[in-house]
Structures are given as C-alpha cells and as structure tokens.
Amino acid sequence: MRDWRRDKLAFSVFALPATAWLVVFFTIPLVLIWVYSFADRGPQGQVIVALSLENYQRALEWIHLGIIWKSIWIAAITTVLCLALGFPLAMGIAFAPQRWKNPLLLLVILPFWTNLLIRTYAWIAVLRTRGFLNSGLEWVYDRIDGALGLIGLPDLLGPFQPLELLYNTPAVIIGLVYVNLPFLVLPLYATLEKLDKSYLEASLDLGASQWRTFVSVMTPLALPGIVSGTLLVFILSLGTYLTPDLLGGPDSEMIGNLIARQFGAARDWPFGSALSFLLLYAVFLFLWLRATVATRSKGVGV
Amino acid sequence: MDNPKPIISIRNVTKRFGSVVAVDDACLDIAEGEFFALLGPSGCGKTTLLRMLAGFEHPSEGDILIGGQDMSDVDPNKRPVNMVFQSYAVFPHMSVARNVGYGLRVTGVPAAEIKERVGEALALVKLAGYEERMPTQLSGGQRQRVALARALVKRPKVLLLDEPLSALDAKLREAMQLELVRLQQSVGITFVIVTHDQDEALSMADRIAVMDSGQVRQVAPPAELYEFPNSRFVADFIGKMNLFAGRVAGAADGRVLIEIQGMDRIAVPYGDQARGEIGVAVRPEKIRLAPTPPTDGEIGLRGRVREVAYYGDESHVFLETAAGVITANRPNAARTTTPAVALGDELWASWEPADTLVLTE
C-alpha cells in the first residue's frame, strides 16, 4: 500500500469533512464576528456593516475596563487556588502505588460525567441561605448554644445568623475552582508521572530537605505541567459565562456575561463582537507569553 | 585487609517487598578505604542492598551501621554517604557548576567555599572549564563525571555507585573502570559499587560479594573468587567454567578420588571432607590441547573438535568428549591466519589435578 500521506487525492478526501465542518461552522462565523466588531448598531439592534472603531472605544471605557479587570482578577485568583489545591493532589496521585493511580485519576475526571449546569445548581443548594452549609453551621451553632445553656449561659450567642455565601464574588471563585481543578491536575499529573524519581532521590541524597527538594528540583522540573495547567485554567476562567451567571451577584459580572448580554438583552451584536475579539486577543497574548517562556527555558522541560 | 575497621556493617539484613524477599539475611563488613563490589545477576537484590545503604529503602529486619552509627532512624539526607545513580540524575535545569555545588548549597556552605570546592571536584573528574555548560550539552560520559563530582564534593565517608558504567559504550567503559580506581585511590573514600558485569567487578574491586536470589554467596578478593569459588553458582557466574557432575569414590593422603561419567577415575588434591555427589570444575584457560595423551600425573580426556570460536586474542575450542562438551581456551600467540585447531580434529585435553575444583555446594 502506498503511503497515504503522499497520496494527495486520498488525503483531501479524508480531510474534507472535518475541514468543511470547521470552515463552515468556525472560521466563517469567526470572520463574521470580526466584521461585525467594526459595524454600527441600528436603532432596532440591526447590524449595519461599517468600518468604525467605535465598539472598541466603548469596550475601553472605564465601566467596561472595570469588568475586564475584575474578570482577570477572578481568573487569576481561581488559577492560584487551583494550583494550591491541585499541586498536592497531582503529586499524591503521581506518587501513589501503581494500582491506585487509575482509580484516583478516574475520581478526578468523574465530575465531567455530570452536566456542568447541574453541578453548578448543586453549589447553589450548598451555599444558599438555607443551604447545606448554613444548615450544618446552624447545627453546630445550636449545639454550642445548648452547651453554653447547660453551664448557665443561655442565649449568650443569640439566634443563628446564616452566612451570605451565594450571589457574590467568592461564590463565583468557589464555583470556578471546582469546575476547573481537573484541568490543572491532569497536565500536572502527566508531567510529574514522567518525572524521573531519581532526581528527587539525588536531591535528598545530597543533603537537601524534602521541602528544599520540592522547591529546587521538583517544581522546576514540573514547570511545563504547571504552565500548561495554570494557563488552561486561567483561559477557561477568564471566558466563563455560566458560573458567574448562576452563582454571582450584581457586582461579580465577568466579561463572558457582558458579551452574552450584548448578544441577548441589549441586542448590540457589534459591541458584543468587539468584546469577544478583545477576549480572544487577551488569550493570544497569554499564549504568546507562554511560548516565550517555553523558548527561554528550552532544554529544561524534558 | 590492611585496615580492619569496618566503615559499613550490614548485620542480618532482610528486605521484603510484600511476599518477595529481595535481600535475605545479608551479613557484610566493608572496610574503610575499600573498593567493594556487589556483583550478581539482575534481580539478585544488590541494588536493593545499595539503596538501603543510601536510606531509600528500610530493612525489614537487621541493622545497618555506617561509621559505627546505627542508620535505622537516619534519613537519606542525613547519612554520610552519597550516591551516583544509574541514570546519573544530573539536574537538567542546572549548569554543571550548580549541579556540583547543589549538595553544598543546601547545607549552607559559604559561597566562596562552594566555588573553590566545586572547582576542585571538577578538576578531579577532568571537567575543569565546563562549569557553565548545561547537562543537555554534555555527553553521557561527561554527565557521569558531573554525577561523580557532585557526590565527591560532599566528602562522604562512602560513595555508592549503582551500575555506574552500564550506560557507556565498551571503550569508554574500560577507560572509566581504570579512572574510577585511580579516583578512589586519590580520594581515599570507600567505594561500594553495584554491577552485574563480572569483568568490571574483577578489574576494579578490592573485594567482591557475589549475590544470588537475595543471598550473599561468597565474599572474597577477585583472584580468590575466580580461582576458589565456594559453590557451583559462583563458579559458573564468574568467568567461564567446565562443570562436571562427579561422585566421591574415596580419599587418600589429601586427595579425593572422583568418578565422573565417561572419564577415568581422577585424584584431586582436596583438604576438606567430601562424599557423595559433588561438582567438579576446571577453567577453560587451564586446559591444554595436544594430539598426544598427557604425561603422567595430568588429567587427560580425548575428544573431537566440534566448534572453534575466534575472538582475536584467543580462540575457544569446544571439544566433544565422553564426559560431555568441554571448552578450552587457546591464546592466539603467533601471528597467523591458519587455525591451529580445525573442526573434527582428534585431540587430548589435559590439566593439572591442582587446577581442578571440587564443589560441594
């Protein structure tokens, strides 16, 4: 049989369906959005094709810059928390006995088997005023109150005040960390799993403490996985829509919600398009930064 | 040994992984300044024993003493030993100088002293001038020197080497064998090397422990191990050996009479008691080949040449005899392309009775 890669006809035939799909449903819409981003909004919300930079100027107004800035902050905090939680988890799985590795990985992936919407609603059930978390806290509170009553201090604490846990920025961050944690754990695990354990043993053998070995040997050698994982989490969090929509309050709107509003209620597609492209440019910027870092530390990765 | 004080004492050490016994009741004393080799086939437990010395594995039973101190509760980073790993484990994200200085930096040695000691260590392994190179820019042999320098710069009491030469090509390996011996003599540190390569162990070590299935079979200097193996396993594992199954027929004035299937009864000098079924062994290079029967006193066996393997410096002749196929090594002493021995030749193999080994184990 001939090498199919040399057979241009066969190659084209096999590549055609996927290529056509991507061109029709991805490339063309993307070009459309790009064209729209320079268009004007008609009085009824129509798109009037033009060549104006007005949408971009609006996007850079303070009110919108504030939302963009807030989105970057929320994404950054989410990424840091994911790293703090995910690094020990990835290490734990990578250094677990061989027969435990796959079951543990499965547990990390398991949440993906349930719809994101349902998982996010579950967080509402946990965090709301009369949710599971507040009920649990109330139970503990009542026990303490009762105990204080027994030693002659009744009503010292007063009635239980449920915590406001939902519809604010911390709730959004909790939801984002929950959703994105596997995207950090999996690439980091893949890097740590491949890491030659004798590097760590060599460091200990040379007199370094466990902590020093972690800082000076394991972290630098795991850097490719750390960079991939954090970048993935950051980009996914930055563009998120569902989590702040369901768990966030009026002051935790992110750029994804802003864009959604332009294509929905506000009927301002040109402005929404401009915002979308700004988000895309931001993602490109971070990918470019990553590539620059990767080139600079070439030979370190392995 | 010149210096009988043991730097390492391995006392009845057993290591089990689940139901697998990796090291079985090992007892060894290693003297200060000794070049000691742990030799055995793969899976014999030699690497596990070395890793227990480094502290990466803990004995299931028994004690390990280094410099007279019990190591049971001492972590790897607190032990007075350093290791050269089989994969070298040279940190890929650090320059040569930073690799070598790592063990000094983490223990808080002042920067000026680190610089000086790193320079000395690199000079010792002939890598002066390579300070700023990254490991990816080094050859396998150079990476190994970095690993050596990195361990030696710590001035350990004992240097542990796990199959240090296995990743090098044959020529480089031979050069490194000599260099490791030179290095050991110049620094005076005790070296414990793990190897499966008997040539490596014989040529480098002062003493060798042969291991098999977790057990230490024999501990002896190279020549003693080669000429006086204490068991069939050691005789067969070290070098090449012609082994016969024999039976003791009697003893008289320091000799035993042995019957071997297909041979005349032979008389071999043997000091100890021996009876029943025994192993009889003779090294191929101790056997001479001649067209005529041997003179009195020598053991002789007639056979037909079945195969000749040519190795350049010597040829191995396989002789089909009534007692089985025996191998005799013939040095190719004269410069000729005409083989001295041809297939089908009828020859006599002969050797001194004193060159015959009696193996009761």
PDB file of C-alpha atoms in Angstrom, chain A residues 196 198-210 212-213 216-217 220-221 299-302, chain B residues 51 54 56 76-77 81-83 85 87 89-94 102-103 105-107 136 150 154:
ATOM      1  CA  ASP A 196      12.447  10.503  36.875  1.00  0.00           C
ATOM      2  CA  SER A 198      15.976   9.563  40.881  1.00  0.00           C
ATOM      3  CA  TYR A 199      16.221  13.376  40.549  1.00  0.00           C
ATOM      4  CA  LEU A 200      14.313  13.647  43.817  1.00  0.00           C
ATOM      5  CA  GLU A 201      16.365  10.898  45.430  1.00  0.00           C
ATOM      6  CA  ALA A 202      19.571  12.555  44.249  1.00  0.00           C
ATOM      7  CA  SER A 203      18.498  15.816  45.874  1.00  0.00           C
ATOM      8  CA  LEU A 204      17.768  14.070  49.186  1.00  0.00           C
ATOM      9  CA  ASP A 205      20.996  12.106  48.885  1.00  0.00           C
ATOM     10  CA  LEU A 206      22.945  15.359  48.526  1.00  0.00           C
ATOM     11  CA  GLY A 207      21.570  16.556  51.841  1.00  0.00           C
ATOM     12  CA  ALA A 208      18.547  18.624  50.780  1.00  0.00           C
ATOM     13  CA  SER A 209      15.411  18.544  52.925  1.00  0.00           C
ATOM     14  CA  GLN A 210      12.081  17.368  51.498  1.00  0.00           C
ATOM     15  CA  ARG A 212      14.156  22.092  49.501  1.00  0.00           C
ATOM     16  CA  THR A 213      13.820  19.172  47.092  1.00  0.00           C
ATOM     17  CA  SER A 216      14.647  23.377  43.922  1.00  0.00           C
ATOM     18  CA  VAL A 217      14.126  20.164  41.980  1.00  0.00           C
ATOM     19  CA  PRO A 220      11.394  23.458  38.188  1.00  0.00           C
ATOM     20  CA  LEU A 221      11.130  20.036  36.575  1.00  0.00           C
ATOM     21  CA  GLY A 299      16.127  22.134  27.487  1.00  0.00           C
ATOM     22  CA  VAL A 300      14.690  22.489  30.953  1.00  0.00           C
ATOM     23  CA  GLY A 301      11.339  20.958  30.145  1.00  0.00           C
ATOM     24  CA  VAL A 302      12.149  17.418  29.051  1.00  0.00           C
TER      25      VAL A 302
ATOM     26  CA  ARG B  51      19.508   1.631  48.286  1.00  0.00           C
ATOM     27  CA  ALA B  54      21.644   5.236  50.934  1.00  0.00           C
ATOM     28  CA  PHE B  56      15.897   4.988  50.198  1.00  0.00           C
ATOM     29  CA  PRO B  76      18.856   9.790  53.344  1.00  0.00           C
ATOM     30  CA  ASN B  77      19.738  13.492  53.565  1.00  0.00           C
ATOM     31  CA  VAL B  81      27.106   8.576  52.124  1.00  0.00           C
ATOM     32  CA  ASN B  82      26.497   9.853  48.609  1.00  0.00           C
ATOM     33  CA  MET B  83      25.281   8.023  45.571  1.00  0.00           C
ATOM     34  CA  PHE B  85      22.716   6.969  40.220  1.00  0.00           C
ATOM     35  CA  SER B  87      20.713   7.309  35.291  1.00  0.00           C
ATOM     36  CA  ALA B  89      20.211  12.065  37.775  1.00  0.00           C
ATOM     37  CA  VAL B  90      22.136  15.210  36.811  1.00  0.00           C
ATOM     38  CA  PHE B  91      19.591  18.008  37.291  1.00  0.00           C
ATOM     39  CA  PRO B  92      18.678  19.146  33.768  1.00  0.00           C
ATOM     40  CA  HIS B  93      17.754  22.681  34.858  1.00  0.00           C
ATOM     41  CA  MET B  94      21.112  23.475  36.460  1.00  0.00           C
ATOM     42  CA  TYR B 102      23.931  21.723  44.936  1.00  0.00           C
ATOM     43  CA  GLY B 103      24.779  19.466  47.861  1.00  0.00           C
ATOM     44  CA  ARG B 105      24.316  24.995  48.838  1.00  0.00           C
ATOM     45  CA  VAL B 106      21.502  23.068  50.521  1.00  0.00           C
ATOM     46  CA  THR B 107      23.601  22.547  53.619  1.00  0.00           C
ATOM     47  CA  THR B 136      21.997  18.737  27.602  1.00  0.00           C
ATOM     48  CA  ARG B 150      28.563  16.161  42.692  1.00  0.00           C
ATOM     49  CA  LYS B 154      30.327  16.334  49.688  1.00  0.00           C
TER      50      LYS B 154
END
